[in-house]
GROMACS .gro file of C-alpha atoms in nm:
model
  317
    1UNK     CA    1  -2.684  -2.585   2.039
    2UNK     CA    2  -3.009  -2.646   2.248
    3UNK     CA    3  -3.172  -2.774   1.928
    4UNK     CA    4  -2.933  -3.017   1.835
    5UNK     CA    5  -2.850  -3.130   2.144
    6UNK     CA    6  -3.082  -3.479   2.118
    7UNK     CA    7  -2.943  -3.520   1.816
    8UNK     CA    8  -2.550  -3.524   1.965
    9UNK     CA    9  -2.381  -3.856   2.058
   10UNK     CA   10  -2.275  -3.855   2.465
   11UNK     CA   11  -1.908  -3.791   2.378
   12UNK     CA   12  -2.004  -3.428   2.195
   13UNK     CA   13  -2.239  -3.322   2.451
   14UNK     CA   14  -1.974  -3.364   2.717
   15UNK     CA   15  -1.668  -3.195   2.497
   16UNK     CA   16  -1.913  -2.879   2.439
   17UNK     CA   17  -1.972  -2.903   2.814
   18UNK     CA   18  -1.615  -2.887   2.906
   19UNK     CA   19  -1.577  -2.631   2.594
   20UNK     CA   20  -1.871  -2.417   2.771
   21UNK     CA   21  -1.723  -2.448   3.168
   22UNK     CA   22  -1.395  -2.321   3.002
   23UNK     CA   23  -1.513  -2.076   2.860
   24UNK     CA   24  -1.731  -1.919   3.177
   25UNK     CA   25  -1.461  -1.997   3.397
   26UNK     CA   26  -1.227  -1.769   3.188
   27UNK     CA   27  -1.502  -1.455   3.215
   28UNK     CA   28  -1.717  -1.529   2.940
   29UNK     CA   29  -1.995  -1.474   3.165
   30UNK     CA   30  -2.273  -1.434   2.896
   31UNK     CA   31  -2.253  -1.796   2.848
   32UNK     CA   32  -2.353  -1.890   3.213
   33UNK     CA   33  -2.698  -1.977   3.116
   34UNK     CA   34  -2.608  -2.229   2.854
   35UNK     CA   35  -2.301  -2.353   3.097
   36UNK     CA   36  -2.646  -2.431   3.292
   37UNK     CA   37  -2.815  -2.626   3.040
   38UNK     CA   38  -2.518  -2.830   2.920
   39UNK     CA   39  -2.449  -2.916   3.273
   40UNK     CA   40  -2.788  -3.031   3.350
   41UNK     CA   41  -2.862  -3.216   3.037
   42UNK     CA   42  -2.618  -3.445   3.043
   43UNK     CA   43  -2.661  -3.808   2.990
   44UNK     CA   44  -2.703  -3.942   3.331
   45UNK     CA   45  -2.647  -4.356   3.271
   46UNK     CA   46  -2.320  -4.415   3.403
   47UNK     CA   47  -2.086  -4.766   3.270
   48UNK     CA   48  -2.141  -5.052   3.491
   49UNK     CA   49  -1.776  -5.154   3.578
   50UNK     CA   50  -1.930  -5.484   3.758
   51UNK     CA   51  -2.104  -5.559   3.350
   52UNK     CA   52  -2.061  -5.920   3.201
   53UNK     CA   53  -2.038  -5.825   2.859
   54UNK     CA   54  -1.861  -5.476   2.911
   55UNK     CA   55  -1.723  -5.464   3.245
   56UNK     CA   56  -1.477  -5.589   3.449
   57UNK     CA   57  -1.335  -5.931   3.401
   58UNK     CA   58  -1.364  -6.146   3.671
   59UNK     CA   59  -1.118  -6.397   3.778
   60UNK     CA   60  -1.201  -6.739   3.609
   61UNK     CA   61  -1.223  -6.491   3.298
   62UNK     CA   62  -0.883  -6.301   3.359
   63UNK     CA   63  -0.691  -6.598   3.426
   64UNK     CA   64  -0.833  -6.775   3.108
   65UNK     CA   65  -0.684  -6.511   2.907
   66UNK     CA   66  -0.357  -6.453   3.074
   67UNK     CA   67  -0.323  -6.836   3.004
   68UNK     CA   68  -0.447  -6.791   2.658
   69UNK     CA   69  -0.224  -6.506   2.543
   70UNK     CA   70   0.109  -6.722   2.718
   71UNK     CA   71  -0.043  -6.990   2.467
   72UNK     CA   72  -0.014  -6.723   2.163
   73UNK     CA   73   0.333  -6.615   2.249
   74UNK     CA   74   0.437  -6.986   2.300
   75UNK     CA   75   0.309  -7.060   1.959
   76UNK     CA   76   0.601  -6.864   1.798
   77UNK     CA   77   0.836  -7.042   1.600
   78UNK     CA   78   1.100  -6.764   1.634
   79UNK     CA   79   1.360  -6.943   1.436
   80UNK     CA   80   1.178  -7.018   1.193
   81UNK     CA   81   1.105  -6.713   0.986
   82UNK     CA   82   1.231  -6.739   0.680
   83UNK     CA   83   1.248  -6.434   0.401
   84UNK     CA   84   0.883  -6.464   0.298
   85UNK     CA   85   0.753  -6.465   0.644
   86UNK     CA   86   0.856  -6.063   0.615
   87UNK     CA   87   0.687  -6.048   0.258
   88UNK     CA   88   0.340  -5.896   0.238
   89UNK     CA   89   0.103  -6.173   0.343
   90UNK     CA   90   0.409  -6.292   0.559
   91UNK     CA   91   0.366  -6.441   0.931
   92UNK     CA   92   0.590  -6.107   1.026
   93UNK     CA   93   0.250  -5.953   1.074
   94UNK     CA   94   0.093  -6.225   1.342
   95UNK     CA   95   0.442  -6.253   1.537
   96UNK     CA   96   0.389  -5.846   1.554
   97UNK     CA   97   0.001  -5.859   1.650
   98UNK     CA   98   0.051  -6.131   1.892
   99UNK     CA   99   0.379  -5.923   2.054
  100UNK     CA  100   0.176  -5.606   2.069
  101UNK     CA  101  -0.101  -5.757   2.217
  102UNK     CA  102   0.102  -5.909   2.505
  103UNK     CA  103   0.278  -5.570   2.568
  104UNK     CA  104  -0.034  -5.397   2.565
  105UNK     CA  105  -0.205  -5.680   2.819
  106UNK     CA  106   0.123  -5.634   3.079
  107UNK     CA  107   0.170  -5.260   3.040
  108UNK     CA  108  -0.170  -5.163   3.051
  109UNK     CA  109  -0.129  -4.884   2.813
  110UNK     CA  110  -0.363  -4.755   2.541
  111UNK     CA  111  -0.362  -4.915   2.170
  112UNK     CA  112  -0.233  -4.571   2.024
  113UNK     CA  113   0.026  -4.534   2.293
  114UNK     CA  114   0.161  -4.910   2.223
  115UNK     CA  115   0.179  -4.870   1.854
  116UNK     CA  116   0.342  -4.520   1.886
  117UNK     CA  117   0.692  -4.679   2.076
  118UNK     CA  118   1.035  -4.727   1.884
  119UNK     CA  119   1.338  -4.909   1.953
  120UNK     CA  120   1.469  -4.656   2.176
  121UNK     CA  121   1.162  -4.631   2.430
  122UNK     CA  122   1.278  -4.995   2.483
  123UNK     CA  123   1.632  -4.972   2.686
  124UNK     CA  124   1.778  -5.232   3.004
  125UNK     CA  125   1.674  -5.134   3.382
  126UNK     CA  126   1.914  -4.912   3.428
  127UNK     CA  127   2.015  -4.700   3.213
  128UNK     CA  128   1.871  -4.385   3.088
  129UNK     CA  129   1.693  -4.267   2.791
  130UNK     CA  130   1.907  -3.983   2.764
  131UNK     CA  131   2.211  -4.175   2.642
  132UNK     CA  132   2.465  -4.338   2.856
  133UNK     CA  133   2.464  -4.697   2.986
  134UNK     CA  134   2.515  -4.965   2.775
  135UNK     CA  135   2.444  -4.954   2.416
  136UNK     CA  136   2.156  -4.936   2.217
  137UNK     CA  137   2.307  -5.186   1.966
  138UNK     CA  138   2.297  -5.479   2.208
  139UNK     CA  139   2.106  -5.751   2.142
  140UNK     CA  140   2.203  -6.015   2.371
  141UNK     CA  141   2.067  -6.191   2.596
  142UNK     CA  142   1.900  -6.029   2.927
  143UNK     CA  143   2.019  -6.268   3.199
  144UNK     CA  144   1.922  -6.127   3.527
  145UNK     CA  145   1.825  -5.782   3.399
  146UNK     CA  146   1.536  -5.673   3.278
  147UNK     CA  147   1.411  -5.412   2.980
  148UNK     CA  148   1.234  -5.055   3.057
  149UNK     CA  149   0.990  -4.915   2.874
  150UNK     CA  150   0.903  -4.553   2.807
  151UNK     CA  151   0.561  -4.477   2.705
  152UNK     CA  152   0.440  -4.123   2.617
  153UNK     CA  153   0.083  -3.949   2.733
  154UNK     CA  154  -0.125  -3.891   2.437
  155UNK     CA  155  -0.326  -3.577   2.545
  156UNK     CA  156  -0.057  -3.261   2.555
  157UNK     CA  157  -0.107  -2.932   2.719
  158UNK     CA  158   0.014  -2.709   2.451
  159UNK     CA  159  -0.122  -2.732   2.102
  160UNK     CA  160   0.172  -2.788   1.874
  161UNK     CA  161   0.330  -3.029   2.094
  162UNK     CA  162   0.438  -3.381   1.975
  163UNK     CA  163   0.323  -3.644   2.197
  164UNK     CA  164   0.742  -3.734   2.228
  165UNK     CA  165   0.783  -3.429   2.408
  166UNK     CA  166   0.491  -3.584   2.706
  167UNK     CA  167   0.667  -3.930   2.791
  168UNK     CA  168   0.508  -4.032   3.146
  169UNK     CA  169   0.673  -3.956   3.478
  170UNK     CA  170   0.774  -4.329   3.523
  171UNK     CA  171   0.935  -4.592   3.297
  172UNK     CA  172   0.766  -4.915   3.283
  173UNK     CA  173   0.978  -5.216   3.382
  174UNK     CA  174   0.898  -5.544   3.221
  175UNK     CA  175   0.865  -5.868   3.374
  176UNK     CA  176   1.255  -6.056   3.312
  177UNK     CA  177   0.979  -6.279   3.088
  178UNK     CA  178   0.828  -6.038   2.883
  179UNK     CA  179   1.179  -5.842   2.851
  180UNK     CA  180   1.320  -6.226   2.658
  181UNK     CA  181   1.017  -6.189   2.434
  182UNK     CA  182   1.078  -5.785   2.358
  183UNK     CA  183   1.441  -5.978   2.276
  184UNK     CA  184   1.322  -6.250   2.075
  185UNK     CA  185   1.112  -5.980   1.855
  186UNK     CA  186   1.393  -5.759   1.813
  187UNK     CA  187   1.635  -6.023   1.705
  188UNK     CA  188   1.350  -6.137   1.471
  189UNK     CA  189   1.306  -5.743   1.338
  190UNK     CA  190   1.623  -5.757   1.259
  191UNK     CA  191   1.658  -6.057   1.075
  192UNK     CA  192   1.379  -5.841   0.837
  193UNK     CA  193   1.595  -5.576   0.783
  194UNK     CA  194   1.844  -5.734   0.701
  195UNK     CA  195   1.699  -5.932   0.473
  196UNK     CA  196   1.528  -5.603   0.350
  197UNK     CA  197   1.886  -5.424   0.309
  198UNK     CA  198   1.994  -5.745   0.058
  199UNK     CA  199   1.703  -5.684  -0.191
  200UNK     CA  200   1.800  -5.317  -0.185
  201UNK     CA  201   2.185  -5.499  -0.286
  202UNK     CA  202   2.319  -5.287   0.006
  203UNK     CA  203   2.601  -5.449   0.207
  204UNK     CA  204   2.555  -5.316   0.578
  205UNK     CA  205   2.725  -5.424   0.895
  206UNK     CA  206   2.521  -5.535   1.171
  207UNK     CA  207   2.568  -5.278   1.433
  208UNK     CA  208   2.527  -5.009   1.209
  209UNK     CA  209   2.184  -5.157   1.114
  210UNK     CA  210   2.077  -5.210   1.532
  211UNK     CA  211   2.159  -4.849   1.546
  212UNK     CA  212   1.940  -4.751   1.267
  213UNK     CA  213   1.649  -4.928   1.420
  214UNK     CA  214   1.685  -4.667   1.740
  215UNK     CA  215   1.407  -4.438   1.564
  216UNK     CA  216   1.207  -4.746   1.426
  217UNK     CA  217   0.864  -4.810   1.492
  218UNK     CA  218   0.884  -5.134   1.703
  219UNK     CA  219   0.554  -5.199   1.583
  220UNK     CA  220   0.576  -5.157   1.193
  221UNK     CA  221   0.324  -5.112   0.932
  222UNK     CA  222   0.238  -5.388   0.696
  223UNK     CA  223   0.467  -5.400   0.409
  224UNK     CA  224   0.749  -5.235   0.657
  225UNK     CA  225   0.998  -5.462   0.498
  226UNK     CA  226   0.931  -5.471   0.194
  227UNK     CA  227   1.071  -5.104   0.127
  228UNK     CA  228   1.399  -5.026  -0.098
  229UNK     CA  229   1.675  -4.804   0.001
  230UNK     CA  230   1.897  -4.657  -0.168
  231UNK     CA  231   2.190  -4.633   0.106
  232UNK     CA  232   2.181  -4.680   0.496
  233UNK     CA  233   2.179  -4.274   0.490
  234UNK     CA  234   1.864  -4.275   0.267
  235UNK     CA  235   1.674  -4.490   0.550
  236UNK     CA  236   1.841  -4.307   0.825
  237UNK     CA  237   1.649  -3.969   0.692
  238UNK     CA  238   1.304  -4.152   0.698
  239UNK     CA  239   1.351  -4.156   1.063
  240UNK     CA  240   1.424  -3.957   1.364
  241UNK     CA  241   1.270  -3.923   1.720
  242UNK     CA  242   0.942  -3.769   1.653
  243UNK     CA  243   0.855  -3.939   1.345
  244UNK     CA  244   0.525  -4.143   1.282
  245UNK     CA  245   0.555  -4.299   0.913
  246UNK     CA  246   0.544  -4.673   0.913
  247UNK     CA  247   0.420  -4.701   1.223
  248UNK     CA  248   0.127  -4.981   1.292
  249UNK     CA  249  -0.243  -4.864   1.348
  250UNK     CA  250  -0.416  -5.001   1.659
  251UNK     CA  251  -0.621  -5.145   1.432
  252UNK     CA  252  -0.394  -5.470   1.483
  253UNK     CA  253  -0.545  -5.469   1.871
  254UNK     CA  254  -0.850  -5.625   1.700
  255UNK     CA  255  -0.700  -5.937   1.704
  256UNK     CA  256  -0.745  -5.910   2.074
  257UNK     CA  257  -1.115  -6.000   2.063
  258UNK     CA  258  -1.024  -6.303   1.874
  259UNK     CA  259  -0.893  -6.501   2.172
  260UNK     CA  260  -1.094  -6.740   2.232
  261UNK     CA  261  -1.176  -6.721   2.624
  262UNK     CA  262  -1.439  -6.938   2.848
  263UNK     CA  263  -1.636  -6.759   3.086
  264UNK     CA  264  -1.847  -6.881   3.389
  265UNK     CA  265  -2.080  -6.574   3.364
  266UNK     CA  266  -2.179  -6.571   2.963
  267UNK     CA  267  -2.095  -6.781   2.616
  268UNK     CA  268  -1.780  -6.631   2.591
  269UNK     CA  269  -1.606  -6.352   2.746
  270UNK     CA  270  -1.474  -6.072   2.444
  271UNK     CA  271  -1.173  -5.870   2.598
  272UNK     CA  272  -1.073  -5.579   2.463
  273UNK     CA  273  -0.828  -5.312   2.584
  274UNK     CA  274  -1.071  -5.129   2.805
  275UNK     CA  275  -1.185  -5.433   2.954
  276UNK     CA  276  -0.821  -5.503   3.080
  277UNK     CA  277  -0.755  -5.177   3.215
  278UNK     CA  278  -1.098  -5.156   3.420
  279UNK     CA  279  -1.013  -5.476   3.541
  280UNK     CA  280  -0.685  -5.331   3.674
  281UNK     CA  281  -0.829  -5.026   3.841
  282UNK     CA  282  -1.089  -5.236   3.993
  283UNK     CA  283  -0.890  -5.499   4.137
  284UNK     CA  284  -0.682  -5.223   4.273
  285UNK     CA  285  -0.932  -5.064   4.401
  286UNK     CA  286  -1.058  -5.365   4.587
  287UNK     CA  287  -0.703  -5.450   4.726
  288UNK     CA  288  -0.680  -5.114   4.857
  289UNK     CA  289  -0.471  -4.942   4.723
  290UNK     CA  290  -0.441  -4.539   4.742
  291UNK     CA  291  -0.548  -4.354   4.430
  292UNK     CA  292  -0.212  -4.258   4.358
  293UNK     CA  293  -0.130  -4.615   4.286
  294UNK     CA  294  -0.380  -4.671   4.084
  295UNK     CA  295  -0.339  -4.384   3.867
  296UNK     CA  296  -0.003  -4.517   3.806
  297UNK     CA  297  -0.124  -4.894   3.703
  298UNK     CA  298  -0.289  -4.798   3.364
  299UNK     CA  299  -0.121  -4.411   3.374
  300UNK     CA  300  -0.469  -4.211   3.421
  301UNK     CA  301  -0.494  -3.913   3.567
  302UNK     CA  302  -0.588  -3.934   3.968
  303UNK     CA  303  -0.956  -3.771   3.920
  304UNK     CA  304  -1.019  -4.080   3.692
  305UNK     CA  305  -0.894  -4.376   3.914
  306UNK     CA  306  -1.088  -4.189   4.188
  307UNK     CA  307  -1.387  -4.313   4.014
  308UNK     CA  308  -1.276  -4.656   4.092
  309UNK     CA  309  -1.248  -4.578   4.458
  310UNK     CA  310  -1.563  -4.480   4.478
  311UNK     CA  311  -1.763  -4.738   4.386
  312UNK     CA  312  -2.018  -4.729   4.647
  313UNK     CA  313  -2.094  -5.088   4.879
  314UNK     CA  314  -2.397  -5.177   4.699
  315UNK     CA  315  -2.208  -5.177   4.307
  316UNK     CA  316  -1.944  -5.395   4.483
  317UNK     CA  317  -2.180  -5.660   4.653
   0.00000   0.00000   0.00000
């Protein structure tokens, strides 16, 4: 280990440090001495949080975006899908990117935790995801209410667990906005399957199909509707709660860098998802609030928004 260590990338040499603390901690005591050297060989740079290229987003820079993204989601002609828009170099996929993007830009969450959601992590303030409430088949519109989202940790405790069995300790509620566009998506999802259930010369009523989209990715992969099934049982048994097939990759979180938006500080300021959530703690951190509460913004644990809190004066100046 000692001779390869120069060779390791920063993320390796911490794991075996954590791997090596473990390990002493649990009465492995021979391994003190390299607990030692792993603990004092660390990289010491730290991130610059306050960094115009990495860091931060300031406000100009934040409020470009925000106003940039509204211009994205404005852009969609919902109505106007039509049969090929679903097909394989269909528009489907940019409605889908541009939705994702703006879900993952108000909720704060991680790119794997966005594009790991179905139809039933997606439910009216209100109810509960353990059934009850009203039902899963509406579609309507909101009105006054607004939609809930559940969103599941991605690190688990004990090794064989899915990450379905870790949801987070709070549901998400969406702005009454965002909850019409996680509306207009789903009524535009299900315009595809429909469509998708007609090549496949299956006749299916529509509630039965709303209620087969319950286990659906709500971020599918590409060619998602282009599929043939045999009968509405025959899809039903490519889904269930802790399923992962035709679900999106974050790869589609890419297009995130492609927004095109001004800075005051450099050319052009490239946002990405760790951008947005730094700028979250931060801000929090600067408006005071506890650590609990920012833990709870982005859903890290409280050691990590601590870090936030303890920017020292000179980092903040």
């Amino acid at each position: 280990l000692k001779n390869s260590w120069s060779s390791l990338p920063v993320h390796k040499k911490k794991s075996a440090n954590q791997l090596i603390k473990r390990m002493v901690d649990l009465g492995f005591f021979e391994y003190g001495q390299l607990r030692e050297f792993t603990k004092n060989n660390l990289s010491s740079t730290k991130p610059d949080p306050f960094d115009p290229k990495k860091g931060r987003l300031n406000d100009y820079e934040y409020s470009a975006f925000a106003k940039a993204l509204e211009s994205e989601i404005n852009s969609i002609c919902w109505d106007g899908l039509e049969r090929k828009d679903y097909l394989e170099w269909g528009s489907f996929n940019g409605v889908r990117n541009k939705v994702a993007i703006k879900l993952l830009a108000n909720t704060l969450r991680r790119p794997q935790q966005i594009v790991n959601l179905k139809w039933c992590d997606l439910i009216p303030v209100g109810d509960s995801f353990n059934g009850g409430g009203r039902d899963i088949i509406e579609l309507g519109e909101i009105g006054k209410d607004s939609l809930q989202l559940r969103v599941f940790r991605l690190k688990n405790s004990a090794p064989g667990v899915s990450s379905r069995d870790n949801p987070e300790k709070y549901a998400i509620a969406l702005s009454e906005k965002l909850s019409y566009v996680m509306l207009q998506y789903k009524n535009a999802y299900y315009k595809g399957l429909r469509w998708m259930f007609e090549d496949s010369g299956l006749s299916v009523d529509k509630d039965i199909i709303l209620l087969a989209m319950k286990y659906m990715p709500i971020f599918p992969a590409f060619g998602f509707f282009e599929k043939k099934y045999e009968s509405i049982d025959d899809l039903n048994n490519c889904f269930n709660n802790k399923t992962t097939m035709q679900h999106a990759s974050p790869l589609i979180f890419r297009y995130l860098s492609e927004i095109t938006v001004p800075s005051d500080r450099v050319s052009r300021a490239i946002v990405n998802n760790n951008r947005l959530r730094h700028t979250a703690l931060t801000r929090g951190a600067e408006d005071g609030l506890d650590v609990a509460e920012i833990a709870r913004i982005t859903g890290v644990t409280v050691p990590a928004a601590r870090h936030y809190i303890d920017i020292d004066y000179d980092a903040r100046v």
